[in-house]
PDB file of C-alpha atoms in Angstrom:
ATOM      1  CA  UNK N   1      -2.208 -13.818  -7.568  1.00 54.00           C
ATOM      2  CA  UNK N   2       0.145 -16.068  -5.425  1.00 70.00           C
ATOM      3  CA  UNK N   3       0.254 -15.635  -1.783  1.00 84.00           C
ATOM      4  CA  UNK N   4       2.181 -14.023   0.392  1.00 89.00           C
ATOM      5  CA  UNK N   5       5.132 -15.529   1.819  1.00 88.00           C
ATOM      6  CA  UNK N   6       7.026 -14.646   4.728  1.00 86.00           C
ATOM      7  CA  UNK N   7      10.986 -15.723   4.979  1.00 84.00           C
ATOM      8  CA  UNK N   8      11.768 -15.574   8.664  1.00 75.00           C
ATOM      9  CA  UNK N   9      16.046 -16.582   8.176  1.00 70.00           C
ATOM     10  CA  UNK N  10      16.167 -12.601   6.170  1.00 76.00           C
ATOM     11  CA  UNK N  11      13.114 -11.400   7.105  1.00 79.00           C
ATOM     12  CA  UNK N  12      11.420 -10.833   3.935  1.00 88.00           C
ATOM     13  CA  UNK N  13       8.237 -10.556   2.226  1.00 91.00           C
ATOM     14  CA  UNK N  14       7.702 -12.275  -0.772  1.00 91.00           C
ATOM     15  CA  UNK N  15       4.710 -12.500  -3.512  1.00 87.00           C
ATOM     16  CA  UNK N  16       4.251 -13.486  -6.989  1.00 86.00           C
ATOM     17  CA  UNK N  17       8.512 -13.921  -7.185  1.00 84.00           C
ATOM     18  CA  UNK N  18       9.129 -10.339  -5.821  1.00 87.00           C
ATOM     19  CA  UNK N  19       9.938  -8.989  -2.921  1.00 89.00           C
ATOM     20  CA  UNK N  20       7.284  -6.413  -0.697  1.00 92.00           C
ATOM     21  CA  UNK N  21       8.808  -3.944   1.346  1.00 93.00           C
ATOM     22  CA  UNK N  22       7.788  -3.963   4.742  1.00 93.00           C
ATOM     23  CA  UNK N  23       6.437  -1.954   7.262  1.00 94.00           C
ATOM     24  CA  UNK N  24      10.659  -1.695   8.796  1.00 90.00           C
ATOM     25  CA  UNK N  25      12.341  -1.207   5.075  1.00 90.00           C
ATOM     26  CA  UNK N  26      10.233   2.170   4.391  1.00 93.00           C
ATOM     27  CA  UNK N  27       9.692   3.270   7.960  1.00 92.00           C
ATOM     28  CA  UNK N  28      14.081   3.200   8.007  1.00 90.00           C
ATOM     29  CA  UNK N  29      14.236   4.074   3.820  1.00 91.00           C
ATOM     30  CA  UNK N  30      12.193   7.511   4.798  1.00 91.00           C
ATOM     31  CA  UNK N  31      13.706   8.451   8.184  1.00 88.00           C
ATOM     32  CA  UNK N  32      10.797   7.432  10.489  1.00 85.00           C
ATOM     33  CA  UNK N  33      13.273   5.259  12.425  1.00 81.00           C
ATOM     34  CA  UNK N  34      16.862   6.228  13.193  1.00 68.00           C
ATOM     35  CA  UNK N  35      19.382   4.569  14.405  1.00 56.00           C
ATOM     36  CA  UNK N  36      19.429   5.172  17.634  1.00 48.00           C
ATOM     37  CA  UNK N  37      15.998   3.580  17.966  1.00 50.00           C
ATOM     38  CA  UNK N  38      16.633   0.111  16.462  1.00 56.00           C
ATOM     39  CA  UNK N  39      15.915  -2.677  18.971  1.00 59.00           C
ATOM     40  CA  UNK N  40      18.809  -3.976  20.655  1.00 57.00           C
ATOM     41  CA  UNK N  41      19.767  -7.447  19.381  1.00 58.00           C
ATOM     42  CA  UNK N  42      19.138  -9.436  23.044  1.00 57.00           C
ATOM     43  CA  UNK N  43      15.416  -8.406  23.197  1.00 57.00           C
ATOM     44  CA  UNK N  44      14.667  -8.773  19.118  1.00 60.00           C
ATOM     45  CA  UNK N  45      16.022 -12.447  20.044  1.00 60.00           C
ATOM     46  CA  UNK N  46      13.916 -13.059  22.823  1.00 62.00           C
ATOM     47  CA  UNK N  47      10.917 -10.972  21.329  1.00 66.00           C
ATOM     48  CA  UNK N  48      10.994 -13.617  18.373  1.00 75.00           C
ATOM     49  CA  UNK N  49      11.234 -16.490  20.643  1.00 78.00           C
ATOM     50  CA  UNK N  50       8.292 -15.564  22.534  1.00 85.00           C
ATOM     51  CA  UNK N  51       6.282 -14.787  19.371  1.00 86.00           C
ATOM     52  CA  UNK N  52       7.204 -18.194  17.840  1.00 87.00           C
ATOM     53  CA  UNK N  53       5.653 -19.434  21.521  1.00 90.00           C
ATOM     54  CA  UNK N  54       2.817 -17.746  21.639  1.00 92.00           C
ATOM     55  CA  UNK N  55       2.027 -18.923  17.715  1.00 91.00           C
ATOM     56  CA  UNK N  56       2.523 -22.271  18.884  1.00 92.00           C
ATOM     57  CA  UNK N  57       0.611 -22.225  22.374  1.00 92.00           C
ATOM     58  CA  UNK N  58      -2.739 -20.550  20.557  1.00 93.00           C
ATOM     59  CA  UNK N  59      -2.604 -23.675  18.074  1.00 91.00           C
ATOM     60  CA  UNK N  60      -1.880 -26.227  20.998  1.00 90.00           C
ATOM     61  CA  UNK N  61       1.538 -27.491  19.559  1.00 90.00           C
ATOM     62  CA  UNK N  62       3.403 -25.981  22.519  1.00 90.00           C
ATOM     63  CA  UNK N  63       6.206 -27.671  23.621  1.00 89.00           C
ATOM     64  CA  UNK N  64       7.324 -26.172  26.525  1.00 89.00           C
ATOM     65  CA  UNK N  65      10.311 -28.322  27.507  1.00 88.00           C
ATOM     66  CA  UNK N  66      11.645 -26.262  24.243  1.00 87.00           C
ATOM     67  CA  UNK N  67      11.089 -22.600  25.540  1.00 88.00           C
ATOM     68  CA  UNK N  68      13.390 -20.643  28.107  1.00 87.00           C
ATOM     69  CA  UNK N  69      11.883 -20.398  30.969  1.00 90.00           C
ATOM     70  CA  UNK N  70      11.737 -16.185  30.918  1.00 87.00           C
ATOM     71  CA  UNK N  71      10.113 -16.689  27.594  1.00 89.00           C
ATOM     72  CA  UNK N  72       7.650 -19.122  29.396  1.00 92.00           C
ATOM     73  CA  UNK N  73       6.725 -16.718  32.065  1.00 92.00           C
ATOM     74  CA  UNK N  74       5.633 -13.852  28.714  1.00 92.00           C
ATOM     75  CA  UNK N  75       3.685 -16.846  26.687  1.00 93.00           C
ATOM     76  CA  UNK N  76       1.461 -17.569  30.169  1.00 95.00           C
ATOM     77  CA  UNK N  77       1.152 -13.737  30.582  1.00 95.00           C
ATOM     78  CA  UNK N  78       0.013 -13.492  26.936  1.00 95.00           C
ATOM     79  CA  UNK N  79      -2.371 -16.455  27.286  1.00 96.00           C
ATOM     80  CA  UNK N  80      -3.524 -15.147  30.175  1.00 96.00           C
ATOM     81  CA  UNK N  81      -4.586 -11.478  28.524  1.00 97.00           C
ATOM     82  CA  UNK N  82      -6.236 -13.678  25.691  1.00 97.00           C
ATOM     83  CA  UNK N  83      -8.214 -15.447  27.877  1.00 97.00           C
ATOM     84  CA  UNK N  84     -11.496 -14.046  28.120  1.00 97.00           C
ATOM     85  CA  UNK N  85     -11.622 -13.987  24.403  1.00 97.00           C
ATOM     86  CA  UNK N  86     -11.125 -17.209  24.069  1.00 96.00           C
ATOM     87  CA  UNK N  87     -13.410 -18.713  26.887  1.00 96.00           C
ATOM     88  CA  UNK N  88     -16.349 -16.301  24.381  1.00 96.00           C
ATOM     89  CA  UNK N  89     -15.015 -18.750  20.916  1.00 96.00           C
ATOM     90  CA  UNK N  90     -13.142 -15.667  19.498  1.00 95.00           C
ATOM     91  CA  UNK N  91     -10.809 -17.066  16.627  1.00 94.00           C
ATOM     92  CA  UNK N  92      -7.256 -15.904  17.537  1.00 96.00           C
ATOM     93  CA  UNK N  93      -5.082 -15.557  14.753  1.00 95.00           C
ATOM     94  CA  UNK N  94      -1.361 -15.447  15.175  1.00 94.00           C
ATOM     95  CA  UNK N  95       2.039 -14.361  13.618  1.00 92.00           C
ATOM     96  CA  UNK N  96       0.202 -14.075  10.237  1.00 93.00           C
ATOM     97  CA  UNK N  97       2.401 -11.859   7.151  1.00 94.00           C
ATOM     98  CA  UNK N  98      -0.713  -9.642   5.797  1.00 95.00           C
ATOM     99  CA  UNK N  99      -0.247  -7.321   2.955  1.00 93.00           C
ATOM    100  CA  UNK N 100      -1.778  -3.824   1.923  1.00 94.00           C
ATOM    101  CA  UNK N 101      -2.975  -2.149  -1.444  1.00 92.00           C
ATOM    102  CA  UNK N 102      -0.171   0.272  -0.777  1.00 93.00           C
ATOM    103  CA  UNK N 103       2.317  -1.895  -1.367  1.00 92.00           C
ATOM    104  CA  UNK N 104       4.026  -3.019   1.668  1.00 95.00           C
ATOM    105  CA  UNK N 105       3.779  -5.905   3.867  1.00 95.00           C
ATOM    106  CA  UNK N 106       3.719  -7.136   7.551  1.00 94.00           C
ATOM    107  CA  UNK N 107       3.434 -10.142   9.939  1.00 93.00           C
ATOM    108  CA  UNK N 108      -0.002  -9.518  12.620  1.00 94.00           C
ATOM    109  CA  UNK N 109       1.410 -10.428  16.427  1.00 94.00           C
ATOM    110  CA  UNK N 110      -2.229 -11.503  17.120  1.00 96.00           C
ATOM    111  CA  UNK N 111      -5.310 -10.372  16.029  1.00 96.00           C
ATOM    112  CA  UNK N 112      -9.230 -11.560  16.090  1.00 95.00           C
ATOM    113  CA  UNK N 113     -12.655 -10.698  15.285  1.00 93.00           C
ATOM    114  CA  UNK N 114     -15.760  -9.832  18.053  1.00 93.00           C
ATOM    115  CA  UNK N 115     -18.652  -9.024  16.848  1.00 90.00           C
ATOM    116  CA  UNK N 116     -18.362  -5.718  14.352  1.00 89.00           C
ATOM    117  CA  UNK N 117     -14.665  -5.375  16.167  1.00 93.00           C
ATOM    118  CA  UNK N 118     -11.210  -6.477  14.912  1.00 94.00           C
ATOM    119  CA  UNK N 119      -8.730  -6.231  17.754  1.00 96.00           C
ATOM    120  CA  UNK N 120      -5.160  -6.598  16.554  1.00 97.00           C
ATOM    121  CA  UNK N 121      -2.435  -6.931  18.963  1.00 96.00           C
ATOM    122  CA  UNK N 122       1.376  -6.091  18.733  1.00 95.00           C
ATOM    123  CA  UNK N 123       3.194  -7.724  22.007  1.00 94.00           C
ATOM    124  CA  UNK N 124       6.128  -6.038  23.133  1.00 91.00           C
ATOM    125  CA  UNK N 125       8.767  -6.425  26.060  1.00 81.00           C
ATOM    126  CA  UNK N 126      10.408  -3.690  28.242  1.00 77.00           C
ATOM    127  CA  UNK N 127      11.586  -1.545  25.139  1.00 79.00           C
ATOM    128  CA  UNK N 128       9.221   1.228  24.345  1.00 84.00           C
ATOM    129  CA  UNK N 129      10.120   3.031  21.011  1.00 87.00           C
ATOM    130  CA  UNK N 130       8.149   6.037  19.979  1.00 90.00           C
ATOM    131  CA  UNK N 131       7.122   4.321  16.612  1.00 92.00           C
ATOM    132  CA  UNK N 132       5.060   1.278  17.877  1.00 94.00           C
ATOM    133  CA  UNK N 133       1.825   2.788  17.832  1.00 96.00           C
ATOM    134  CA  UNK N 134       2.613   3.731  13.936  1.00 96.00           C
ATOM    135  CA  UNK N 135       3.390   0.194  13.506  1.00 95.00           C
ATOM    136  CA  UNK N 136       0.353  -1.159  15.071  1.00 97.00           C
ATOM    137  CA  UNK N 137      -1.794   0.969  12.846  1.00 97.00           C
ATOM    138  CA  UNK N 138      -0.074  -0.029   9.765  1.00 97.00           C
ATOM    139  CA  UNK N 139      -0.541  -3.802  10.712  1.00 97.00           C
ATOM    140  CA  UNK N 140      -3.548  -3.393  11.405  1.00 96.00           C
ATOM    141  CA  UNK N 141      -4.283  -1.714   8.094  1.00 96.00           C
ATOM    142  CA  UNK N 142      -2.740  -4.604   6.459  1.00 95.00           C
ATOM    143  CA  UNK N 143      -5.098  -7.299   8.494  1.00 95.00           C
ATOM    144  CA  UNK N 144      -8.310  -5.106   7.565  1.00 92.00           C
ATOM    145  CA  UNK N 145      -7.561  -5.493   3.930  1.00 92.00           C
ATOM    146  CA  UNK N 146      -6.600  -9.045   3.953  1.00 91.00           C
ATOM    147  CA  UNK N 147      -9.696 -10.114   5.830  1.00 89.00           C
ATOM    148  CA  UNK N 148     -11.664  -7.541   3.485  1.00 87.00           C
ATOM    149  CA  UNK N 149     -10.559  -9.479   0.531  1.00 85.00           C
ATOM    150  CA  UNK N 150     -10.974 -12.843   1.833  1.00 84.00           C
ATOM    151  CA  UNK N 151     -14.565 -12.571   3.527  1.00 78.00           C
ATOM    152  CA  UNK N 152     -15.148 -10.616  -0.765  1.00 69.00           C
ATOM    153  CA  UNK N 153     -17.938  -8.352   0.820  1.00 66.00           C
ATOM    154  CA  UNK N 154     -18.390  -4.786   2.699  1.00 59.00           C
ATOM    155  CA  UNK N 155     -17.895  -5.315   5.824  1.00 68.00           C
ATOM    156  CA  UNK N 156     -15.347  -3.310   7.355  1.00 70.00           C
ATOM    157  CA  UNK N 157     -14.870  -3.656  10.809  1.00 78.00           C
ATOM    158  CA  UNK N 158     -14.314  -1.217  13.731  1.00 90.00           C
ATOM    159  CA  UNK N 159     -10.226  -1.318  14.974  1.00 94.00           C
ATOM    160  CA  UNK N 160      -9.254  -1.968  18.611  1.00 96.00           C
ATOM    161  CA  UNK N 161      -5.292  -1.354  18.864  1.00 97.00           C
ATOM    162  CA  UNK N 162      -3.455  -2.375  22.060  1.00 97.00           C
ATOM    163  CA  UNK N 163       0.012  -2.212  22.326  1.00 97.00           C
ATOM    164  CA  UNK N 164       0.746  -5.157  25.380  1.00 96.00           C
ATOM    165  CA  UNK N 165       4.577  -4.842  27.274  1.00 95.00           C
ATOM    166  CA  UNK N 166       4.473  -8.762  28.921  1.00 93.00           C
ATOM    167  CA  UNK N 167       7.570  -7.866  30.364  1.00 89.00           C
ATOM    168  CA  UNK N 168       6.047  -6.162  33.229  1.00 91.00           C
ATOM    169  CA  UNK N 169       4.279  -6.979  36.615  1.00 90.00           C
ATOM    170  CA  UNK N 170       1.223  -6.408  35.555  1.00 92.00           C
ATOM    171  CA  UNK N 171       1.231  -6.100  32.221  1.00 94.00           C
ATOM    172  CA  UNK N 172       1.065  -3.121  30.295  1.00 95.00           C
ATOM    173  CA  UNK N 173      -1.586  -2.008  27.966  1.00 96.00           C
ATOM    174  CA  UNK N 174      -1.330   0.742  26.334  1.00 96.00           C
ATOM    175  CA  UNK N 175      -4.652   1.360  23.515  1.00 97.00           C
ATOM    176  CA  UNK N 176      -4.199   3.465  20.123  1.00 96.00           C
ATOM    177  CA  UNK N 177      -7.391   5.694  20.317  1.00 94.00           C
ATOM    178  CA  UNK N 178      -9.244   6.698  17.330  1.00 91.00           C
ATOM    179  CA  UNK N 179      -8.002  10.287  17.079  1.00 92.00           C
ATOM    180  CA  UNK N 180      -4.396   9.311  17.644  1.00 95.00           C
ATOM    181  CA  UNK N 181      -5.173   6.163  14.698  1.00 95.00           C
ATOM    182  CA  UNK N 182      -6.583   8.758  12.445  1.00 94.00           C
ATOM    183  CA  UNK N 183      -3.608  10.551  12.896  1.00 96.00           C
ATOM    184  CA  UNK N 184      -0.618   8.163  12.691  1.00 96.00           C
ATOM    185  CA  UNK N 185      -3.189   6.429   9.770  1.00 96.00           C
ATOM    186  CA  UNK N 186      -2.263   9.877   7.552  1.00 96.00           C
ATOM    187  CA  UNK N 187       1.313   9.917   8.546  1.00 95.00           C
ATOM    188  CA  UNK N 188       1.734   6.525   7.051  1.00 96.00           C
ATOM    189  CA  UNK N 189       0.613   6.953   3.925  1.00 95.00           C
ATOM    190  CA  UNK N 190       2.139  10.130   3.698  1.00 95.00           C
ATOM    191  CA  UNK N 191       5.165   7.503   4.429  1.00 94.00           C
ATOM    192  CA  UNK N 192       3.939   4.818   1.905  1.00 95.00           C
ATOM    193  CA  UNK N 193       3.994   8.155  -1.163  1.00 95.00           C
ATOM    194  CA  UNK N 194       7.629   9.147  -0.245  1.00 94.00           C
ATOM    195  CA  UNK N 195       8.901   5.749  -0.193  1.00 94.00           C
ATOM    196  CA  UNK N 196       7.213   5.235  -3.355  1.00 93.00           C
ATOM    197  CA  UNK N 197       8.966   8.172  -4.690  1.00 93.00           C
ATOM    198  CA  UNK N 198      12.467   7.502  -3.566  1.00 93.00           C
ATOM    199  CA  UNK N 199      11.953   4.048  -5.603  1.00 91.00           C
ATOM    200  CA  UNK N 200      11.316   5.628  -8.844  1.00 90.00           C
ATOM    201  CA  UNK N 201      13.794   8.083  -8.222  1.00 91.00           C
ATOM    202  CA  UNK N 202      16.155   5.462  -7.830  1.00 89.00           C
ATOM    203  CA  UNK N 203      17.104   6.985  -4.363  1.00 88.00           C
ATOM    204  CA  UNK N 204      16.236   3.636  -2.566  1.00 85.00           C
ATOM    205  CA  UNK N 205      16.601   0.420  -4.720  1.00 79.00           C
ATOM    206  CA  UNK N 206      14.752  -2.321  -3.319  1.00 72.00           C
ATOM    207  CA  UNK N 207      15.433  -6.158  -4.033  1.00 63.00           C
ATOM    208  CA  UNK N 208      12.553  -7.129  -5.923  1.00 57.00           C
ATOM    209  CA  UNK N 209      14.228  -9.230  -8.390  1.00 49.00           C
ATOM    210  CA  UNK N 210      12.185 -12.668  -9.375  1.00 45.00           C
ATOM    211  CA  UNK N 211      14.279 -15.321  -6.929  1.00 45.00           C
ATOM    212  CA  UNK N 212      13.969 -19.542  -7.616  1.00 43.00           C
ATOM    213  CA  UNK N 213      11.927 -20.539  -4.946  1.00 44.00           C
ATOM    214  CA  UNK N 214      14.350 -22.347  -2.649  1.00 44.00           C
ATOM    215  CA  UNK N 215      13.974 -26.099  -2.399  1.00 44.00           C
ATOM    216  CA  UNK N 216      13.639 -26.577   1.550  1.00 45.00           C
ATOM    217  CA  UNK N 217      11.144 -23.753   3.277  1.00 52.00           C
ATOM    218  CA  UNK N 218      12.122 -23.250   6.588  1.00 51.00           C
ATOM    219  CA  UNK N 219       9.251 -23.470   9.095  1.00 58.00           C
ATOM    220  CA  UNK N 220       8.469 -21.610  12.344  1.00 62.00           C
ATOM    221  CA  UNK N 221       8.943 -25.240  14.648  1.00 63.00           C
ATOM    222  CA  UNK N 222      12.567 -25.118  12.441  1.00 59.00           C
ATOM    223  CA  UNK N 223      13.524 -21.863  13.727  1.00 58.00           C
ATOM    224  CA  UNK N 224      12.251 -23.028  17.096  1.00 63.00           C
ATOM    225  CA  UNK N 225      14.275 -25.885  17.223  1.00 62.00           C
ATOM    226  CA  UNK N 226      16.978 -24.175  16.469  1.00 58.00           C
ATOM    227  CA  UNK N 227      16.792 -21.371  18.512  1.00 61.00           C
ATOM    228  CA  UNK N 228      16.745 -24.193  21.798  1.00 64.00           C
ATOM    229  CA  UNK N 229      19.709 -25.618  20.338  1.00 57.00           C
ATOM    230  CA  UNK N 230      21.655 -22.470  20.255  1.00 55.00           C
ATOM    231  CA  UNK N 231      20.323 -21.599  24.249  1.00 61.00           C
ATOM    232  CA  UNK N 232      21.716 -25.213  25.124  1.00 61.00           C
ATOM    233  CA  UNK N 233      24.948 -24.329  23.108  1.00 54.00           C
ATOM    234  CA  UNK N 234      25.525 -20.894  25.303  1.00 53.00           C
ATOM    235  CA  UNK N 235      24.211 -22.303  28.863  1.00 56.00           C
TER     236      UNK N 235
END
């Protein structure tokens, strides 16, 4: 089995020449998010940017001459929050695409293992939209699995979900409790069946076509790059 690959330019999931629906094409295909609740385009812009700066900052290839300074302030803020983690010789893992046996895909904001713990985290900025948590626990599904079939043994570790706003003085941290996981775990799968459903039932027709593998891949310090060339271009 090939490995996943993310495309960040469409925002697609790709493995073994086929595309994987992600955690946004069935939340949208089965009516969990309307339109009224998509993201407006200004913060998914800047959200990117800062996750793209965060990735780069945790692996020490930071250069912050390339980052707007309001993105700068959220990556120190984020740092900042990791911290204590850190300073203990936690592994932080960042902007990683993680799959599930269900059959859809997603990229992990930040996540790490403590002990018998996995704490995954999804950062966010001022918007609050009432299917985060659902998307946290579905990530974090994803990054259970994927380290479950990498480490090839039983050990399945205990979740602690935290949704973190940077954009706010402090920050904001908002947990996913284990009643309210168990919960929102049931509705997405319930979510996972339907979607399923509509596919064979031809009611939503995914690309999953086999696709030439493109001769250039575009990497994250690309999109960075270009993303400071296009703030230069509009100061």
């Amino acid at each position: 089995m090939g490995e996943l690959e993310f495309r960040p330019g469409p925002h697609e999931y790709w493995k073994d020449g086929r595309r994987i629906p992600g955690f946004h094409d069935e939340a949208h295909a089965v009516g969990l998010i309307h339109g009224t609740e998509h993201i407006p385009e200004r913060y998914r812009i800047a959200g990117s940017n800062t996750h793209a700066a965060i990735h780069f900052a945790l692996e020490g290839d930071l250069d912050e001459a390339s980052v707007a300074p309001a993105d700068m302030v959220l990556v120190r803020k984020a740092l900042a929050y990791l911290a204590p983690w850190r300073e203990r010789g936690c592994k932080i893992v960042a902007e990683r695409p993680v799959y599930s046996e269900l059959g859809y895909a997603t990229c992990a904001d930040t996540y790490w293992i403590e002990g018998t713990t996995l704490h995954v985290l999804d950062w966010k900025s001022k918007v609050r939209l009432p299917w985060y948590p659902l998307q946290l626990v579905a990530t974090a599904d994803a990054v259970r699995e994927t380290i479950h079939r990498e480490m090839r043994d039983a050990f399945v570790p205990t979740l602690n979900l935290r949704l973190v706003y940077l954009d706010h003085d402090p920050i904001i941290v908002e947990p996913v409790y284990e009643d309210q996981e168990q919960e929102l775990r049931a509705e997405w799968g319930r979510c996972c069946e339907h979607y399923d459903w509509m596919v064979r039932n031809g009611i939503v027709r995914p690309k999953t076509v086999a696709v030439p593998e493109p001769e250039t891949t575009v990497t994250d310090a690309d999109l960075a790059e270009a993303q400071r060339l296009l703030r230069e271009a509009q100061a």
